[in-house]
PDB file of C-alpha atoms in Angstrom:
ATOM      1  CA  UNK A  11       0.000   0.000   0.000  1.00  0.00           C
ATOM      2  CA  UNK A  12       0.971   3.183  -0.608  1.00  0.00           C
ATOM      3  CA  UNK A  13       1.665   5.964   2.483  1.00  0.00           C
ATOM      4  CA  UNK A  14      -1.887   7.128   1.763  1.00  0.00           C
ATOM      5  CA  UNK A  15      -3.504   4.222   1.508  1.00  0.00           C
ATOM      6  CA  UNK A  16      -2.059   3.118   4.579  1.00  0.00           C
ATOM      7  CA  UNK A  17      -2.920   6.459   6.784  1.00  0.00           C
ATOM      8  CA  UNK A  18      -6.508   6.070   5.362  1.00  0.00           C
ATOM      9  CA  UNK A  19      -6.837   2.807   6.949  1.00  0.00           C
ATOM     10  CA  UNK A  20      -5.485   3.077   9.803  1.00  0.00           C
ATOM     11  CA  UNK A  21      -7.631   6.131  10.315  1.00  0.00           C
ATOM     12  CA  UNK A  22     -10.304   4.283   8.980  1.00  0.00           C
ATOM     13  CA  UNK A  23      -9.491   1.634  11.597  1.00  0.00           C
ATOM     14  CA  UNK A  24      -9.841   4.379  14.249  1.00  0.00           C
ATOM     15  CA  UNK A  25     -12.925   5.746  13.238  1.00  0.00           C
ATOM     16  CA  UNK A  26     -14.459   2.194  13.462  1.00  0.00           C
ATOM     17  CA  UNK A  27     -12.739   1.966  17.301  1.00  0.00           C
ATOM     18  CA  UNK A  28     -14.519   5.283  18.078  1.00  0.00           C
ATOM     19  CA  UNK A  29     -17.925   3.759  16.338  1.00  0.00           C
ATOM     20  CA  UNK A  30     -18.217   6.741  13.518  1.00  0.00           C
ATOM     21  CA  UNK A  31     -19.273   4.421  11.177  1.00  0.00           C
ATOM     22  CA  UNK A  32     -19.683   7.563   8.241  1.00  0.00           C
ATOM     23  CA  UNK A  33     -16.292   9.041   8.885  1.00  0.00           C
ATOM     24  CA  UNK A  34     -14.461   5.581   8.322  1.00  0.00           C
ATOM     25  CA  UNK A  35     -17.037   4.653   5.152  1.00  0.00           C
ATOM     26  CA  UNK A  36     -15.810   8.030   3.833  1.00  0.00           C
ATOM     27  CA  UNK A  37     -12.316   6.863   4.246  1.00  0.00           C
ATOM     28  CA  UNK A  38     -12.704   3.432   3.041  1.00  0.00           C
ATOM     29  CA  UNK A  39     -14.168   4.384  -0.218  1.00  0.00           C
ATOM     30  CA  UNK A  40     -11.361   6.973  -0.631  1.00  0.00           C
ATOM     31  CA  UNK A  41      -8.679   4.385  -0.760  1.00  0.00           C
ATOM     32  CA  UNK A  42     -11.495   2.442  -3.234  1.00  0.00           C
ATOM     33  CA  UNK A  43     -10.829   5.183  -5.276  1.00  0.00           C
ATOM     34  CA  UNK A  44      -7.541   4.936  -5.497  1.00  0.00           C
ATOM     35  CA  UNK A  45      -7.488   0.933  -6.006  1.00  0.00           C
ATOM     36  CA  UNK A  46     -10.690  -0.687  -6.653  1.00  0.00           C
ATOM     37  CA  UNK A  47      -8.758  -3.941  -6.178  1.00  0.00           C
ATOM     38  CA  UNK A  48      -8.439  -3.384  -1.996  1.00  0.00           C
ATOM     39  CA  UNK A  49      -9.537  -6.261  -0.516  1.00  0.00           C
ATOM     40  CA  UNK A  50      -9.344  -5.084   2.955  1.00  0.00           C
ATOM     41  CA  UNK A  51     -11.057  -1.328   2.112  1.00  0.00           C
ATOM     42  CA  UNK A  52     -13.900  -3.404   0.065  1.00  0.00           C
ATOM     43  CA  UNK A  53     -14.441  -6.041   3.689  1.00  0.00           C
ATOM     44  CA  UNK A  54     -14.585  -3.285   5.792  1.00  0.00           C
ATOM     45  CA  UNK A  55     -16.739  -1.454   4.373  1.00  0.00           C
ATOM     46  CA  UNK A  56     -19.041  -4.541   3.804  1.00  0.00           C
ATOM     47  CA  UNK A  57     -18.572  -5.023   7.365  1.00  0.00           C
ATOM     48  CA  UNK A  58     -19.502  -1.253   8.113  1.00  0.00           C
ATOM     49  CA  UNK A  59     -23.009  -1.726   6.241  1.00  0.00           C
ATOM     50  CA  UNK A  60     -23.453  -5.079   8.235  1.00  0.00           C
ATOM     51  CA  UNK A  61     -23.258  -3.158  11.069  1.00  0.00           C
ATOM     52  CA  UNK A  62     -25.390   0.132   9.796  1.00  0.00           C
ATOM     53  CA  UNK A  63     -28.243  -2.292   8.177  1.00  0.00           C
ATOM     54  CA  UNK A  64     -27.894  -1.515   4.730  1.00  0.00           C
ATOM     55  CA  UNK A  65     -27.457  -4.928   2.968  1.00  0.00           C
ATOM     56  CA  UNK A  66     -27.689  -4.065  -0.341  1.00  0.00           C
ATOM     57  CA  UNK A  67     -24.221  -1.890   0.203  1.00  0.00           C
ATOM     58  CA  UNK A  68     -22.785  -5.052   2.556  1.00  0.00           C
ATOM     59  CA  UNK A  69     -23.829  -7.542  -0.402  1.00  0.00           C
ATOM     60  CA  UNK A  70     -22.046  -4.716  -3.061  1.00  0.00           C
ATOM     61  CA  UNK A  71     -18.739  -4.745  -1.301  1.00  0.00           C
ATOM     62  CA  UNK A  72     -18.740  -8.236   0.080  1.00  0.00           C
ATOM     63  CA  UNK A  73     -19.241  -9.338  -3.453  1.00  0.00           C
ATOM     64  CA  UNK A  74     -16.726  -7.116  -4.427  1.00  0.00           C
ATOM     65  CA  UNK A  75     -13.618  -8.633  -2.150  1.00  0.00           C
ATOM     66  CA  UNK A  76     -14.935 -12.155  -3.191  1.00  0.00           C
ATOM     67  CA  UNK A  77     -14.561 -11.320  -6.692  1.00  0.00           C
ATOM     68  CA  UNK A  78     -10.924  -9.779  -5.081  1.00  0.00           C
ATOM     69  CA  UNK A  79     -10.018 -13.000  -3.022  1.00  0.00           C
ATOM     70  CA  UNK A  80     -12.305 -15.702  -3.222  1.00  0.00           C
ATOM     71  CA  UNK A  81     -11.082 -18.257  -0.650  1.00  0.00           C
ATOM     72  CA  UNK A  82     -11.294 -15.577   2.431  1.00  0.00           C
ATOM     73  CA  UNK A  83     -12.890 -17.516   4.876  1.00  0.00           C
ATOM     74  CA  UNK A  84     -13.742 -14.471   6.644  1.00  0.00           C
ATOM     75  CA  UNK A  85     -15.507 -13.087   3.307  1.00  0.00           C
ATOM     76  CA  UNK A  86     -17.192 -16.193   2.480  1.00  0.00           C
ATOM     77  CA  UNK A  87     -18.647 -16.496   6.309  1.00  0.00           C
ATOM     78  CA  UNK A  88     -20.096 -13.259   6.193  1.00  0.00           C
ATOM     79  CA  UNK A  89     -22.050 -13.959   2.684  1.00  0.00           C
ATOM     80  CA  UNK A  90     -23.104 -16.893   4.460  1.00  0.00           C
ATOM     81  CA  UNK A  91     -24.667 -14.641   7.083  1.00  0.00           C
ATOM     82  CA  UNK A  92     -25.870 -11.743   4.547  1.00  0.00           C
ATOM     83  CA  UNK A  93     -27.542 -14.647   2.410  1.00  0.00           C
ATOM     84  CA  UNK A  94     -28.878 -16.363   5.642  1.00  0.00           C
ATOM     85  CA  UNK A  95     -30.291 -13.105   6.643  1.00  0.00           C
ATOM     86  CA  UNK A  96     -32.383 -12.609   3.468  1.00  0.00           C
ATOM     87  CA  UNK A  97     -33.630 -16.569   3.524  1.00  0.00           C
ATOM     88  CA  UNK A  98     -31.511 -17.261   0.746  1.00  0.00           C
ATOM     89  CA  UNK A  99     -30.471 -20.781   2.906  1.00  0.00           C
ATOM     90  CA  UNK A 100     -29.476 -22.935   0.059  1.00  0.00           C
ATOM     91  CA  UNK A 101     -26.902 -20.046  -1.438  1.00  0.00           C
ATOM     92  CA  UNK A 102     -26.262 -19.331   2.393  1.00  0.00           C
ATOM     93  CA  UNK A 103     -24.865 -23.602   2.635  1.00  0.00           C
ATOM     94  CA  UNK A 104     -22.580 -23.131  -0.047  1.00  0.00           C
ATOM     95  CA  UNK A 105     -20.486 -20.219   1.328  1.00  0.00           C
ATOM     96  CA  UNK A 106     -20.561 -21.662   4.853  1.00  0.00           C
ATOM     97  CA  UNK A 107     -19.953 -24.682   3.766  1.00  0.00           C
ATOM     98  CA  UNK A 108     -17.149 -23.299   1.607  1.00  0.00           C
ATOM     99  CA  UNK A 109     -15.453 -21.233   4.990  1.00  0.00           C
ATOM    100  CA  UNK A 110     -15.697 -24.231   6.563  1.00  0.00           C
ATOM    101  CA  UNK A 111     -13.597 -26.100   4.225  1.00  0.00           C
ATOM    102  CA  UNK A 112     -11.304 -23.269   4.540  1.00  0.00           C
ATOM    103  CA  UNK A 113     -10.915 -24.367   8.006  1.00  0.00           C
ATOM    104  CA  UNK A 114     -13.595 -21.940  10.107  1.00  0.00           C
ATOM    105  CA  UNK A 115     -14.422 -23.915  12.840  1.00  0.00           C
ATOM    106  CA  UNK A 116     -16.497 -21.678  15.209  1.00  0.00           C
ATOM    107  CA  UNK A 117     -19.843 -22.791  16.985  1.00  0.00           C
ATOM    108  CA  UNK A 118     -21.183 -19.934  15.379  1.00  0.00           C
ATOM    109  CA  UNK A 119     -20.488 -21.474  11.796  1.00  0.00           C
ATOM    110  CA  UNK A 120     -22.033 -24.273  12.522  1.00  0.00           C
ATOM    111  CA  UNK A 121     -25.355 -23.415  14.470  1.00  0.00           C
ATOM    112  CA  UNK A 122     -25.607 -20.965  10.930  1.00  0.00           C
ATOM    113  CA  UNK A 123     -25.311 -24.281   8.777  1.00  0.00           C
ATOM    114  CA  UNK A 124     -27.577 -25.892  11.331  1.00  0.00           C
ATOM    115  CA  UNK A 125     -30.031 -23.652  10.681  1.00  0.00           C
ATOM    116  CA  UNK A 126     -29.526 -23.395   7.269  1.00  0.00           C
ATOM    117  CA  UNK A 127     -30.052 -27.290   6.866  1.00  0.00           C
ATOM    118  CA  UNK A 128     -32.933 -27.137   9.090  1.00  0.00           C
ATOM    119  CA  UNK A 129     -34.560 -24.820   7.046  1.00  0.00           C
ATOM    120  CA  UNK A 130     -34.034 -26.590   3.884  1.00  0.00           C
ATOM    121  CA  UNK A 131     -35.240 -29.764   5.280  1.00  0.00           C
ATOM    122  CA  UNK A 132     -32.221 -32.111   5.459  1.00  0.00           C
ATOM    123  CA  UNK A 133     -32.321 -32.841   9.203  1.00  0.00           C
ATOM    124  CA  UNK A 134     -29.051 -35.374   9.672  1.00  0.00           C
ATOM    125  CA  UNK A 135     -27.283 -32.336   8.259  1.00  0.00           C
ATOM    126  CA  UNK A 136     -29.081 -29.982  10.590  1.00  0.00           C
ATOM    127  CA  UNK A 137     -28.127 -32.198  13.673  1.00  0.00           C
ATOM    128  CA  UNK A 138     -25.097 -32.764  12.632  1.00  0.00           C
ATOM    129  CA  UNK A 139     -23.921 -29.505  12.151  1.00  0.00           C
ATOM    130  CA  UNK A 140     -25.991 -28.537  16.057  1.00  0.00           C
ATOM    131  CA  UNK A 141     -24.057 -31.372  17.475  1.00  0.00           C
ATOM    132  CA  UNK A 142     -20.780 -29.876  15.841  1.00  0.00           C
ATOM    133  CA  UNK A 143     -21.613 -26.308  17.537  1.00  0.00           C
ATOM    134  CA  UNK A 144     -22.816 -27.882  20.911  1.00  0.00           C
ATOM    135  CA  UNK A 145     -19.130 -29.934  20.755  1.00  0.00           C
ATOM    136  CA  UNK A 146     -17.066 -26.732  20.664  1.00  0.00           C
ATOM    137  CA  UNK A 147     -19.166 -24.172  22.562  1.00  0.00           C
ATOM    138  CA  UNK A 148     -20.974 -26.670  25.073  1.00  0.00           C
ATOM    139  CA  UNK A 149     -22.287 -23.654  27.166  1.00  0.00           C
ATOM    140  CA  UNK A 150     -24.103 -22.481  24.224  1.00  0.00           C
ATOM    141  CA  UNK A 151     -27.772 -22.114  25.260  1.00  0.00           C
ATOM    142  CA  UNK A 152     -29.189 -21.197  21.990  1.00  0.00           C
ATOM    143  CA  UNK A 153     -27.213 -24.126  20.219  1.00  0.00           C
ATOM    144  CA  UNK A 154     -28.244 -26.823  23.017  1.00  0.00           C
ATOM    145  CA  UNK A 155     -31.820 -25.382  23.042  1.00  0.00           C
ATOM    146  CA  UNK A 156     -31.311 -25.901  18.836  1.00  0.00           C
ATOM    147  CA  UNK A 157     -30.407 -29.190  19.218  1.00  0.00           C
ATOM    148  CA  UNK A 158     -32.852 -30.399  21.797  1.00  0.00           C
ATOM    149  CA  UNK A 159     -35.681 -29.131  19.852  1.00  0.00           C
ATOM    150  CA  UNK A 160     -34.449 -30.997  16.104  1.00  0.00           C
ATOM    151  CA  UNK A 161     -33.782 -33.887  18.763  1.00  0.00           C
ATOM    152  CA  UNK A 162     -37.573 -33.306  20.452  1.00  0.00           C
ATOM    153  CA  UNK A 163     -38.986 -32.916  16.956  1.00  0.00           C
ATOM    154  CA  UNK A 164     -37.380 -35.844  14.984  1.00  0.00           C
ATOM    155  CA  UNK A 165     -38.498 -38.772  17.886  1.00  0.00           C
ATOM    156  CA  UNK A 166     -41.763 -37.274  17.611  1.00  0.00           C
ATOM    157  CA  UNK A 167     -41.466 -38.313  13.809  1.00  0.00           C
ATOM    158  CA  UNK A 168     -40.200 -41.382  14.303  1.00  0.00           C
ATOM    159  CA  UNK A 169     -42.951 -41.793  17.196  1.00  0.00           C
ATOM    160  CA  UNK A 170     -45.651 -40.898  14.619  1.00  0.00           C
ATOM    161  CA  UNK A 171     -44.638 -43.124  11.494  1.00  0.00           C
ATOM    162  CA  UNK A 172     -43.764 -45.919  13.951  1.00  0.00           C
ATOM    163  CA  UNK A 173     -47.737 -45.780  14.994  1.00  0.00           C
ATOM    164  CA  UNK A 174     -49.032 -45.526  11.355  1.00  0.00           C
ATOM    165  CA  UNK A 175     -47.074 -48.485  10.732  1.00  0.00           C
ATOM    166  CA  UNK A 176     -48.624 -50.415  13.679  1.00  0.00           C
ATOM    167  CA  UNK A 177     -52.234 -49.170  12.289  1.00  0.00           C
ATOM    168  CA  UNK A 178     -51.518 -50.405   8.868  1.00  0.00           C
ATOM    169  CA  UNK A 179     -50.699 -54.078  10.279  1.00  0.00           C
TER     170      UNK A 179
END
């Protein structure tokens, strides 16, 4: 990086410390200017609209230091959540999946994949991501509460299509 790019971020950097979420935006999108090709400037800022709520900006620059460095496993967990976020869970698989094969390995990850499996109806993968998530962040309530109810929910099937089996004999 050039001397300016390198000020810019690390008053960029600052700005985010101090929470002045415009201020570092502004700066971040200077050093844009300067090279488009800034993987970190384009992740930030995705990460600045995460945190302001404007999605359609975080899916512009996320998209944007994909397209930069594709096997980021930082990048590709974040379009995980973005796409998770918007119920786009089958798109959402494939990026987490992808981070995760990148060697992520947080309980948050995994409770997200969880979900995401859960969602698109493929219970074993559902479990066994929970089960993954419960293993590395036991204390977890959400995750165990997750887990208990696919658990809860998937005897109850087996329960129900064990009695219609019994009827139909």
């Amino acid at each position: 990086l050039s001397y300016k790019d390198k000020y810019y971020q690390s008053e960029a950097a600052r700005f985010e410390r101090l929470k002045k979420w415009e201020e570092a935006a502004s700066l971040y999108k200077a050093i844009l200017r300067i090279d488009k090709n800034n993987f970190e400037a384009n992740y930030r800022l995705a990460l600045l609209y995460i945190t302001l709520q404007d999605l359609n900006q975080a899916f512009k620059y996320l998209d944007e230091a994909l397209k930069i460095d594709k096997n980021n496993p930082d990048a590709l967990y974040q379009m995980g959540i973005l796409l998770f976020s918007t119920d786009k869970f089958k798109d959402a698989i494939k990026y987490f999946e992808s981070a995760k094969e990148l060697n992520i390995r947080t309980s948050f990850l995994f409770m997200y994949l969880g979900l995401c499996y859960e969602k698109t109806g493929d219970a074993a993968k559902a479990l066994e991501n929970y089960e993954s998530a419960a293993s590395i962040d036991p204390e977890d309530l959400k995750i165990r509460e997750l887990l208990e109810t696919l658990k809860a929910k998937q005897a109850a099937t087996s329960i129900t299509s064990e009695g219609q089996k019994s009827n139909m004999l």
